[in-house]
Short mmCIF file of C-alpha atoms in Angstrom, two decimals:
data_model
loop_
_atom_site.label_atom_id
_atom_site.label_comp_id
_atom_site.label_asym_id
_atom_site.label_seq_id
_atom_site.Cartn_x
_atom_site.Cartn_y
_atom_site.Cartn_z
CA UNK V 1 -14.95 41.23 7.83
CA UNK V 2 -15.33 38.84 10.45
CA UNK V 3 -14.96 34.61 9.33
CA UNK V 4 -18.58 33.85 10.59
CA UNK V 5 -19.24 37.16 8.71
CA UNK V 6 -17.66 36.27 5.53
CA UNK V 7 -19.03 32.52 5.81
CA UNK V 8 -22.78 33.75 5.84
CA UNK V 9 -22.07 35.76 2.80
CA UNK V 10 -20.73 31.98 1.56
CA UNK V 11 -24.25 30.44 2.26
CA UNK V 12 -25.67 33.72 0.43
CA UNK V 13 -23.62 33.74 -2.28
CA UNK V 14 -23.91 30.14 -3.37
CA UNK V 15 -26.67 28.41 -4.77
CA UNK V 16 -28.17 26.03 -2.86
CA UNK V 17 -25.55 26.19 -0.13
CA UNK V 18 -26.47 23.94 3.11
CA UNK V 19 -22.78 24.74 4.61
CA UNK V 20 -20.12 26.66 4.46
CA UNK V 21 -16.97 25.85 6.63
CA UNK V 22 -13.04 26.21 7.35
CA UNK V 23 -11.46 23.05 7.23
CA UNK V 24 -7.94 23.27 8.54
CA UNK V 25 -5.91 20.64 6.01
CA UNK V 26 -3.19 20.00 8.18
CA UNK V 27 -5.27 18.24 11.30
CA UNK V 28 -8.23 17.53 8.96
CA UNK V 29 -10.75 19.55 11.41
CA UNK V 30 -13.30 21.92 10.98
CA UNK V 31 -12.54 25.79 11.77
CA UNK V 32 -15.52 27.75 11.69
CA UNK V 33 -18.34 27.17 9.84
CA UNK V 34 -21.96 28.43 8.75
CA UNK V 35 -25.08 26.64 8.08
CA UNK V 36 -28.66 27.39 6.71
CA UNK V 37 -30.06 24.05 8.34
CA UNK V 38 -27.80 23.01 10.79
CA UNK V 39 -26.00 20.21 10.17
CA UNK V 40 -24.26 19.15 13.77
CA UNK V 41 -20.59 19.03 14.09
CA UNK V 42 -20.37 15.18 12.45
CA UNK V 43 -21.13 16.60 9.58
CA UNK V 44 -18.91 19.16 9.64
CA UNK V 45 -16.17 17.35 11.00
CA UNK V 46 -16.79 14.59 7.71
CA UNK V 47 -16.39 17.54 5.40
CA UNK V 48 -13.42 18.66 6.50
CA UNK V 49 -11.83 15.81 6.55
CA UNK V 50 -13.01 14.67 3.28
CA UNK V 51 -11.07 17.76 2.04
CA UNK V 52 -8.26 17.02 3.26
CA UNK V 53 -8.41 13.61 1.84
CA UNK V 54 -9.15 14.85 -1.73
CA UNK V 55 -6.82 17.89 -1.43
CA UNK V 56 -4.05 17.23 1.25
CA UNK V 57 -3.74 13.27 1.54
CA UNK V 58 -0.57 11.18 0.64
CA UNK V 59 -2.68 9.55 -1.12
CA UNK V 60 -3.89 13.70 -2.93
CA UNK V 61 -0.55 14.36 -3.51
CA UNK V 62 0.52 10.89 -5.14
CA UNK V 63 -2.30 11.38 -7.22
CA UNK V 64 -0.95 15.02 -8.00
CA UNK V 65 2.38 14.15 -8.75
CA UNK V 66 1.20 11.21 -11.29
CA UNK V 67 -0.41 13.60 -12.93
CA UNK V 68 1.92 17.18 -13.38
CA UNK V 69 5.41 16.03 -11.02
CA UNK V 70 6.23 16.14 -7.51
CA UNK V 71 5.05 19.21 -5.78
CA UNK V 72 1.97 19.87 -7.52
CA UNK V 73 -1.07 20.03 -6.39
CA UNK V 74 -4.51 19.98 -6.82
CA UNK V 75 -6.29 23.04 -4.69
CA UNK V 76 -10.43 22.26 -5.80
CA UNK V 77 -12.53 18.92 -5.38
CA UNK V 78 -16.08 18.58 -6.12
CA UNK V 79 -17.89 15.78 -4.97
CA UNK V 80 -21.30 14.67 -6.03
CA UNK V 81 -23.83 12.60 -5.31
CA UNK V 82 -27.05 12.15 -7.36
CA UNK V 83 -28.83 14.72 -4.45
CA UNK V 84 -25.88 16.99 -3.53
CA UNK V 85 -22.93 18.99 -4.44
CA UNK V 86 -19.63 19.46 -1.97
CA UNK V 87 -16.93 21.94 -3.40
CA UNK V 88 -13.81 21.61 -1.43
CA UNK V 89 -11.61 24.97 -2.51
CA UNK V 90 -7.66 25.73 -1.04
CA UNK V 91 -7.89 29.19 0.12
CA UNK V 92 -5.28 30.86 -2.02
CA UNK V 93 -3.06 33.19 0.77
CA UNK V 94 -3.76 30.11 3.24
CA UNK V 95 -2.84 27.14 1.39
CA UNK V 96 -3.54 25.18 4.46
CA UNK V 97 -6.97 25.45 4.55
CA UNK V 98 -9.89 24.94 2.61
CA UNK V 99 -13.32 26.13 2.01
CA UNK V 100 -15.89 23.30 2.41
CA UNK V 101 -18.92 24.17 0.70
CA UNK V 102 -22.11 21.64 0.22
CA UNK V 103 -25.12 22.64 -1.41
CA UNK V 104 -28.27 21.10 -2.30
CA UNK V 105 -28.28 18.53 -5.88
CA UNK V 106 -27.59 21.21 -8.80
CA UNK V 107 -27.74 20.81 -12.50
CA UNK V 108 -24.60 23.07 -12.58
CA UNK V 109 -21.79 22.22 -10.12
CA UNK V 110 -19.40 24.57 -11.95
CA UNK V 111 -22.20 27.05 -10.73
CA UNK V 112 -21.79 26.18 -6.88
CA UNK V 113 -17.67 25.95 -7.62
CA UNK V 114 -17.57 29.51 -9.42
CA UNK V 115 -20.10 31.08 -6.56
CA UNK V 116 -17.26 29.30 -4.02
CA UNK V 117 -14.70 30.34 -5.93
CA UNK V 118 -15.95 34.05 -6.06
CA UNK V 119 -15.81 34.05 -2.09
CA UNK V 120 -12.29 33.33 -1.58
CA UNK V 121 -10.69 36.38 -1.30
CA UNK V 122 -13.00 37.50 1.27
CA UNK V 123 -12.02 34.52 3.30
CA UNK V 124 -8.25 34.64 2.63
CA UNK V 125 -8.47 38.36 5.03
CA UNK V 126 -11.30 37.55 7.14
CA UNK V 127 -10.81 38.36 10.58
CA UNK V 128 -10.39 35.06 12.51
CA UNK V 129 -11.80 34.77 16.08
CA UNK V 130 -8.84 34.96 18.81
CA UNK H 1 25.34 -46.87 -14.01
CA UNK H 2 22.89 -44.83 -15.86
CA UNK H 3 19.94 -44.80 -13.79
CA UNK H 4 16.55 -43.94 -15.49
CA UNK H 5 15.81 -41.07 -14.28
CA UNK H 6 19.38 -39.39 -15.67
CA UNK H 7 18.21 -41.34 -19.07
CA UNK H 8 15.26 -39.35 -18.95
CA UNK H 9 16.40 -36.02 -18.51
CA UNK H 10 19.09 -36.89 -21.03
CA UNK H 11 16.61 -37.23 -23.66
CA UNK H 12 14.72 -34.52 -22.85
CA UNK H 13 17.64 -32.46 -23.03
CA UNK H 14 18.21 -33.80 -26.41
CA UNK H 15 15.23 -32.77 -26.99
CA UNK H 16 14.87 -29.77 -25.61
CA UNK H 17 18.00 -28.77 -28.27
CA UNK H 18 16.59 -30.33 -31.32
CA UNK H 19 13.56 -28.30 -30.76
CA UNK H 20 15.08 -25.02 -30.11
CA UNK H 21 14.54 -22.97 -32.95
CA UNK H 22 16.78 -21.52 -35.65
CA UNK H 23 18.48 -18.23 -34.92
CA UNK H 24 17.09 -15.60 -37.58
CA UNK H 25 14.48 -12.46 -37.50
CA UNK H 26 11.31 -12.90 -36.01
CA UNK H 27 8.44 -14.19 -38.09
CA UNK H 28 5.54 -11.67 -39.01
CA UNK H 29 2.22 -13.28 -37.63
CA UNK H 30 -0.81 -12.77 -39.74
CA UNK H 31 -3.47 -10.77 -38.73
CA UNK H 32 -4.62 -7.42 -39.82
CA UNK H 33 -7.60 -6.71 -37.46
CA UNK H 34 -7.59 -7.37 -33.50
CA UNK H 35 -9.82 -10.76 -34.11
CA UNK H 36 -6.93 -12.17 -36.38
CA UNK H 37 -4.03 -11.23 -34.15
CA UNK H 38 -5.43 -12.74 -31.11
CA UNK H 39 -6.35 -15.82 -33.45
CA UNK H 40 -2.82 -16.13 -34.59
CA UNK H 41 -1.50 -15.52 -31.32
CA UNK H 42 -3.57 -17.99 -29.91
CA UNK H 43 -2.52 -20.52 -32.50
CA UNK H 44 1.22 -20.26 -31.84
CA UNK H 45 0.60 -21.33 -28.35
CA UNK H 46 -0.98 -24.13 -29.38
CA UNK H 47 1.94 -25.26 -31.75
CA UNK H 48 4.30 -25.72 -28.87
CA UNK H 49 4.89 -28.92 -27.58
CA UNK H 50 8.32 -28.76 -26.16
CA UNK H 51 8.85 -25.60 -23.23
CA UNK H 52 9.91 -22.30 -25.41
CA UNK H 53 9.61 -18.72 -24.54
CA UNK H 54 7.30 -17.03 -27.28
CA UNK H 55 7.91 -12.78 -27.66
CA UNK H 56 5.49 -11.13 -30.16
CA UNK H 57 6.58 -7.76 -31.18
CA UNK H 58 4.19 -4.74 -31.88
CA UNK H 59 5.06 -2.18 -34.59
CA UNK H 60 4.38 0.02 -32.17
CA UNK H 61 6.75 -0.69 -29.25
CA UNK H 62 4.71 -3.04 -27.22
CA UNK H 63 5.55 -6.54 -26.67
CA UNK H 64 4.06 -9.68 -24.81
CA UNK H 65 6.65 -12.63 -23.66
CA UNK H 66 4.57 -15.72 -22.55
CA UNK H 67 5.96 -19.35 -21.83
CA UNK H 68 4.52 -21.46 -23.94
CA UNK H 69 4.48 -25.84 -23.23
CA UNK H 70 2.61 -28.46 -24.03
CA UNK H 71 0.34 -26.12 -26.33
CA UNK H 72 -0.31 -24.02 -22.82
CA UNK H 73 0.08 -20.91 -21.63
CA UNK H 74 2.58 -21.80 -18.69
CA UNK H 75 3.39 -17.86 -17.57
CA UNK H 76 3.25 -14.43 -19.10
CA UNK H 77 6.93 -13.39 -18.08
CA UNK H 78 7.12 -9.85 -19.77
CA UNK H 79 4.48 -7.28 -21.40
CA UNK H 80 4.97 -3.58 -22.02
CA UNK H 81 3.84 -1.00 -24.63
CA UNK H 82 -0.33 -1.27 -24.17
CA UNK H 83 -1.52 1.21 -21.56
CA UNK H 84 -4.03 -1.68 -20.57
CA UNK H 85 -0.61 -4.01 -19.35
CA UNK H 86 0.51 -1.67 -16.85
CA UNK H 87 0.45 -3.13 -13.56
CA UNK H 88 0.50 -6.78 -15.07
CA UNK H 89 2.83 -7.64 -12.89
CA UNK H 90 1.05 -6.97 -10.00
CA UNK H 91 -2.02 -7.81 -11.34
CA UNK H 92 -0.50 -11.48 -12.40
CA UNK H 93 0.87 -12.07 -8.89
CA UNK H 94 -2.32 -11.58 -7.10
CA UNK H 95 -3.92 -14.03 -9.17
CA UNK H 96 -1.35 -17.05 -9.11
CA UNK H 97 -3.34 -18.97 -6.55
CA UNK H 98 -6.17 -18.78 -8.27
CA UNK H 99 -6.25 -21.14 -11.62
CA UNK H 100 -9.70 -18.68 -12.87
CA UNK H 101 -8.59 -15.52 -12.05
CA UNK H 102 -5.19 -16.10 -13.68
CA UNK H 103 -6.94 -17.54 -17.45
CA UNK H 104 -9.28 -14.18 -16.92
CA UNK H 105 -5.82 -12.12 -16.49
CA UNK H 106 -3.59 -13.75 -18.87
CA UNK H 107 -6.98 -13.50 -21.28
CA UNK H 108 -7.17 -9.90 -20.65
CA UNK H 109 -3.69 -9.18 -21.17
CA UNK H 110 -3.33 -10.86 -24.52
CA UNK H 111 -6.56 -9.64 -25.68
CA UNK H 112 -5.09 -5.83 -24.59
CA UNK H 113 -1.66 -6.52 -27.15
CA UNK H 114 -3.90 -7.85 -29.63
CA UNK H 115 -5.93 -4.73 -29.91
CA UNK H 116 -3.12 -2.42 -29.16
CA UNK H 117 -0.66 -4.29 -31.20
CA UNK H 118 -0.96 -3.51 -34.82
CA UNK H 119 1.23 -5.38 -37.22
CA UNK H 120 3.39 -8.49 -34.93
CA UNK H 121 6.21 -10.75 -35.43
CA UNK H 122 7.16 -13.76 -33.10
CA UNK H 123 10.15 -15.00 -32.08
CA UNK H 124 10.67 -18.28 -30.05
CA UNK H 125 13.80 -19.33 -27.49
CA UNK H 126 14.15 -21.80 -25.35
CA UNK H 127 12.18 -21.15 -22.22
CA UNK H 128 13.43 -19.64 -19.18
CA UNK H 129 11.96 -20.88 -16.81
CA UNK H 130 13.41 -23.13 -14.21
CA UNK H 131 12.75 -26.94 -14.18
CA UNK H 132 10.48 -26.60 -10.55
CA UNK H 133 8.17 -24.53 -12.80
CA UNK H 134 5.44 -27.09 -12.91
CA UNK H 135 2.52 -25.50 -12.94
CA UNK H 136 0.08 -27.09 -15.68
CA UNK H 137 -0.99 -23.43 -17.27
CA UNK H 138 -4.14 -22.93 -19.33
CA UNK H 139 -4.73 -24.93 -22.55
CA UNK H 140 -5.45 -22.56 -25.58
CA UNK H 141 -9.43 -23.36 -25.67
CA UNK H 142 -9.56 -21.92 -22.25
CA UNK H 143 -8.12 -18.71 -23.35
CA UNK H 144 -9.89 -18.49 -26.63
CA UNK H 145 -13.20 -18.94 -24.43
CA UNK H 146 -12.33 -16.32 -21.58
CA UNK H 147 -11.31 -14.17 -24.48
CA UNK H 148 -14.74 -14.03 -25.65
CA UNK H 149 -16.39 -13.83 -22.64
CA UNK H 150 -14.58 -10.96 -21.98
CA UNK H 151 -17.18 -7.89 -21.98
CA UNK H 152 -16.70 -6.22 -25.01
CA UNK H 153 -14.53 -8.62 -27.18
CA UNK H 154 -10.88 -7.93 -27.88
CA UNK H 155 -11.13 -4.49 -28.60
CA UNK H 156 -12.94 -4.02 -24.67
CA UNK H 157 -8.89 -3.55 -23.64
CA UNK H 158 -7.42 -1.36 -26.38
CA UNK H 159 -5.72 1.92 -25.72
CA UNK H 160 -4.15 2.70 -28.97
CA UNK H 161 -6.26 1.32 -31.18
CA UNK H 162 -9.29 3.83 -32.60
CA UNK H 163 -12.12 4.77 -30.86
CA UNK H 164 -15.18 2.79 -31.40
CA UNK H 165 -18.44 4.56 -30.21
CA UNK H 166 -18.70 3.83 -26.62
CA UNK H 167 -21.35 1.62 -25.28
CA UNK H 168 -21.88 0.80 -22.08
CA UNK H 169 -20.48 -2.59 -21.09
CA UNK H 170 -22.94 -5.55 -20.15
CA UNK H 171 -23.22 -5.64 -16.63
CA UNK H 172 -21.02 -2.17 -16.06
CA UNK H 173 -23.10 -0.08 -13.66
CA UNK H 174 -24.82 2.56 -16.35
CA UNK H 175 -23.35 5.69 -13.88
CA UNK H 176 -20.47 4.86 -14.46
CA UNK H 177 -20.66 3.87 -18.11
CA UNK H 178 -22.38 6.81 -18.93
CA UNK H 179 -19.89 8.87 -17.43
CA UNK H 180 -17.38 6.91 -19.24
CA UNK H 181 -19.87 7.50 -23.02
CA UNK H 182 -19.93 10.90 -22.34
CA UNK H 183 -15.92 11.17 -21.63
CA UNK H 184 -15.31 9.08 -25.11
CA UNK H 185 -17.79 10.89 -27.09
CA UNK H 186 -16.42 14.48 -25.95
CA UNK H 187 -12.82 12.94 -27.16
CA UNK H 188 -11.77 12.76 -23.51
CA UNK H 189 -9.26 10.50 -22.30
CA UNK H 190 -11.17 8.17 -20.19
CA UNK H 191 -10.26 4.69 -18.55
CA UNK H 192 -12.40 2.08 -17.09
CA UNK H 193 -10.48 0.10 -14.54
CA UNK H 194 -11.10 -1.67 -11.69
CA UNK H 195 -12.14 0.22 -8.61
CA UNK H 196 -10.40 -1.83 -5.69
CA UNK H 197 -6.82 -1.10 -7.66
CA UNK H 198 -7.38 0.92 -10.64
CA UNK H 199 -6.35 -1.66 -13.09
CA UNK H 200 -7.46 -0.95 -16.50
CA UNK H 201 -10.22 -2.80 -18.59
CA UNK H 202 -10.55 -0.10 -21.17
CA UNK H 203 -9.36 3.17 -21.89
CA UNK H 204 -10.21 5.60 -25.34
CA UNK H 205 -8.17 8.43 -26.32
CA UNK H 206 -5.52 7.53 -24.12
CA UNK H 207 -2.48 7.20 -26.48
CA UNK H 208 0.07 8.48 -23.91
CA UNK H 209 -1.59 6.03 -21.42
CA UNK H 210 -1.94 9.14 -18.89
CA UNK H 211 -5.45 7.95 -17.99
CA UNK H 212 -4.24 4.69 -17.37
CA UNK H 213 -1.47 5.81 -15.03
CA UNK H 214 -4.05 8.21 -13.21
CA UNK H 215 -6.27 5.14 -12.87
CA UNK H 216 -4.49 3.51 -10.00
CA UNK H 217 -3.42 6.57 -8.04
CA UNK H 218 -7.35 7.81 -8.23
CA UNK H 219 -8.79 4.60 -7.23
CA UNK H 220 -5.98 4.94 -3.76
CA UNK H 221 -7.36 8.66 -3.21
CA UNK H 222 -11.26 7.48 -3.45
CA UNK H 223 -10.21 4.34 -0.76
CA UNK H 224 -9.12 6.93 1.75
CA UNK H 225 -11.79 9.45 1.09
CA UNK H 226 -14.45 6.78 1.07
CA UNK H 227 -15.11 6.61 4.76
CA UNK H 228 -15.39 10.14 5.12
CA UNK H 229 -17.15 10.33 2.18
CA UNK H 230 -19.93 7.89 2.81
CA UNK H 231 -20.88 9.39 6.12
CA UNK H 232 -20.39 13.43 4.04
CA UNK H 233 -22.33 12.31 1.28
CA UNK H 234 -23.73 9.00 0.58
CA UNK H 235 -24.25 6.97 -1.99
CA UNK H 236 -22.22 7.21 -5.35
CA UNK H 237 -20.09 9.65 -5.88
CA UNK H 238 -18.46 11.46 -8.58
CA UNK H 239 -15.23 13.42 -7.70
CA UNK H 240 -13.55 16.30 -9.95
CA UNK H 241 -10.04 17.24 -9.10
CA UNK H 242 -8.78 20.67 -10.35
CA UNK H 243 -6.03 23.11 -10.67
CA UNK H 244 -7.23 26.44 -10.73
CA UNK H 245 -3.84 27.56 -12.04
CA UNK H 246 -4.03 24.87 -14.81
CA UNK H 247 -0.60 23.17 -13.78
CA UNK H 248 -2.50 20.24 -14.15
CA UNK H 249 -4.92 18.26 -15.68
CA UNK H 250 -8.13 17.79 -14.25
CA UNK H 251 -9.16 14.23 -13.11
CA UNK H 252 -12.51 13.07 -13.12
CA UNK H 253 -13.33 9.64 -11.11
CA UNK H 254 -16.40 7.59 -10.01
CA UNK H 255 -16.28 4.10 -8.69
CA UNK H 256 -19.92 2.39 -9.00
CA UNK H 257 -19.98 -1.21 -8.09
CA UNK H 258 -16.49 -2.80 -8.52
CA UNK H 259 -15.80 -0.85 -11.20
CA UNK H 260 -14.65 2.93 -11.83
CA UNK H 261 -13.84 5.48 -14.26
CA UNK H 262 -11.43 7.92 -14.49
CA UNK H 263 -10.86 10.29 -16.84
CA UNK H 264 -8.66 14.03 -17.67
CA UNK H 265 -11.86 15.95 -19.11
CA UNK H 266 -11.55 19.69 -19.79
CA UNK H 267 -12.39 21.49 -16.74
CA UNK H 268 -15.33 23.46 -18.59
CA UNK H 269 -17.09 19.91 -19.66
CA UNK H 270 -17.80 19.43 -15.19
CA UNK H 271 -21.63 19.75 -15.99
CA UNK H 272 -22.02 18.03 -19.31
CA UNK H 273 -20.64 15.00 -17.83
CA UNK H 274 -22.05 15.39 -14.11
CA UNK H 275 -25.29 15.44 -16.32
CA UNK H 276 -24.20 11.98 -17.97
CA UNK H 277 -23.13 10.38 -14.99
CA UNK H 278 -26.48 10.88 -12.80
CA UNK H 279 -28.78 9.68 -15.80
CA UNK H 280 -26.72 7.13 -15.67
CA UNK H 281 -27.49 6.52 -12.59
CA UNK H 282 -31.52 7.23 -12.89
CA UNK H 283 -31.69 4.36 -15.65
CA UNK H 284 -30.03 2.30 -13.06
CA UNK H 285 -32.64 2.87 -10.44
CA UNK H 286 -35.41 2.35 -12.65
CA UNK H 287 -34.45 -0.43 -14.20
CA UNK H 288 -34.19 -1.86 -10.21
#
């Protein structure tokens, strides 16, 4: 399956899904990404650097290590607002990048995080675009 | 010749020794509830004339050394034990140039041992300080006062001691304190702190002081995520941290306001508490 493929069946999969993207964690910049209403490349470029502030910062991995020891890390944020839900998810073969996921407000984020979550795989062998 | 000023610090001297007190065991304070302890702490202060180094003793580890002189508080020059002292240091330092924010510390901090302390002795020594310390301190009154205004009473700081039910804290932006409700009544650890540095006001099931450690590092992460984060998704925000593999705690954090909360909730209570947070938030807005 093709990425833009596999990020469509993101915005499917997920309820209430605005955005799906690839953030790459190591420059903080979006890959790829899908959207049901487009939501221009600040946007995008905002999420995926807000992922790799909650998962891939010095400031992320400080945090980490408080908590379990050096070289842990946490690999899934969820943000919300009172209106909207972003899930930030480490793709597991790829720990360099991240799923960026925002949806509209939901009375279950676990919901949007499990839908997210349940999309991985496909996105760890998607076919990138040479 | 003798010149007066040597005369002086002679006698001073002399008195300095005459006043030093007798070597033995420290003295058990009274005090069996937070109220007392702070009370009796409070009154030792006020018994010392004469510079001398004051060290009250938890029975459960923690321990508060102030300088104590002309029944002041001069300096708090050691404190450990309480998860609501860490940082003190820090937190001490930034406030040294400012008289009111150093009473409201020092007030916090003794009002954390108090809670935290159970049963405490005091011993006295001479002071340490040097003689250029000259800095008047805060008289006793002051303390007592600042300890009361102090949002929810003595207990507000406590980390060891039991859980009361939580209640939102006047003034505390109701997100946030009903985020930090629903945290306490789930039996999560939880921490209120302050949302510029993560210093702690008040943390509940938080024996370990994990939360309180957390605390600072989570209120670092939000400052560099906030300006990505504002234009991503404005207005408050809520952030869950998580470790699908389950190496690590999950970290739950939401500043509101000057203040935030962070807390190590179960991964499975995300909705329960999302839920609390953003009513929260709706009694906010209508009370506006």
């Amino acid at each position: 399956m093709r990425l833009d493929a596999a990020l469509a069946q993101v915005l499917a999969a997920v309820p209430g899904a605005l955005h799906a993207g690839i953030a790459d964690l190591d420059q903080g910049l979006p890959l790829a990404d899908a959207a049901r209403d487009p939501v221009g490349p600040e946007q995008s470029e905002h999420l995926a650097a807000l992922a790799t502030a909650y998962l891939a910062s010095a400031e992320a991995e400080a945090l980490a290590a408080e908590a379990g020891g050096a070289g842990t890390a946490y690999d899934e944020a969820i943000a919300l607002t009172p209106g909207r839900v972003a899930v930030f998810q480490r793709l597991p073969g790829r720990r360099g990048m991240a799923l960026c996921v925002l949806a509209e407000g939901h009375g279950a984020p676990s919901a949007v995080a499990a839908a997210a979550r349940g999309q991985l795989a496909a996105l760890d062998t998607a076919e990138r675009p040479a | 010749m003798t010149t007066l000023p040597t005369r002086n610090e002679a006698i001073l001297a002399q008195a300095r020794a005459a006043a030093r007190p007798a070597a033995g065991p420290a003295r058990p304070l009274a005090g069996a509830t937070a109220e007392a302890r702070l009370a009796a702490i409070l009154a030792e202060i006020g018994e010392v004339v004469l510079p001398r180094a004051l060290t009250f003793s938890g029975d459960d580890g923690s321990r508060l050394t102030l300088e104590a002189r002309a029944r002041r508080l001069a300096k708090i020059t050691a404190a450990e034990g309480a998860p609501a002292l860490t940082g003190w240091e820090v937190a001490l330092a930034g406030a040294e140039a400012d008289p009111p924010a150093e009473l409201a510390q020092m007030a916090r901090m003794i009002a954390a041992f108090a809670a935290a302390a159970g049963a405490v002795s005091v011993s006295a020594a001479p002071s340490a300080l040097p003689a250029s310390f000259v800095r008047p301190g805060h008289a006793t009154e002051a303390l007592a006062r600042e300890i009361g205004s102090l949002a929810d009473g003595p207990g507000a700081t406590s980390a060891a001691a039991p859980s009361a039910p939580a209640h939102p804290a006047a003034g505390a932006p109701a997100g946030t304190a009903g985020l930090f409700a629903a945290l306490d009544a789930a039996g999560h650890a939880a921490a209120r702190a302050d949302a510029a540095d993560g210093r702690v006001m008040r943390a509940e099931h938080d024996a370990a002081g994990r939360v309180a450690r957390l605390a600072p590092a989570a209120a670092r992460l939000a400052r560099t995520a906030s300006p990505f984060g504002d234009a991503a998704l404005p207005g408050p925000r809520l952030v869950f941290l998580t470790d699908r593999e389950g190496r690590l705690p999950a970290v739950c954090h939401a500043p509101e306001g000057g203040e935030a909360v962070t807390g190590t909730p179960t991964a499975g209570a995300l909705d329960a508490l999302a839920e609390a947070w953003r009513l929260g938030l709706s009694a906010d807005r209508a009370a506006e």
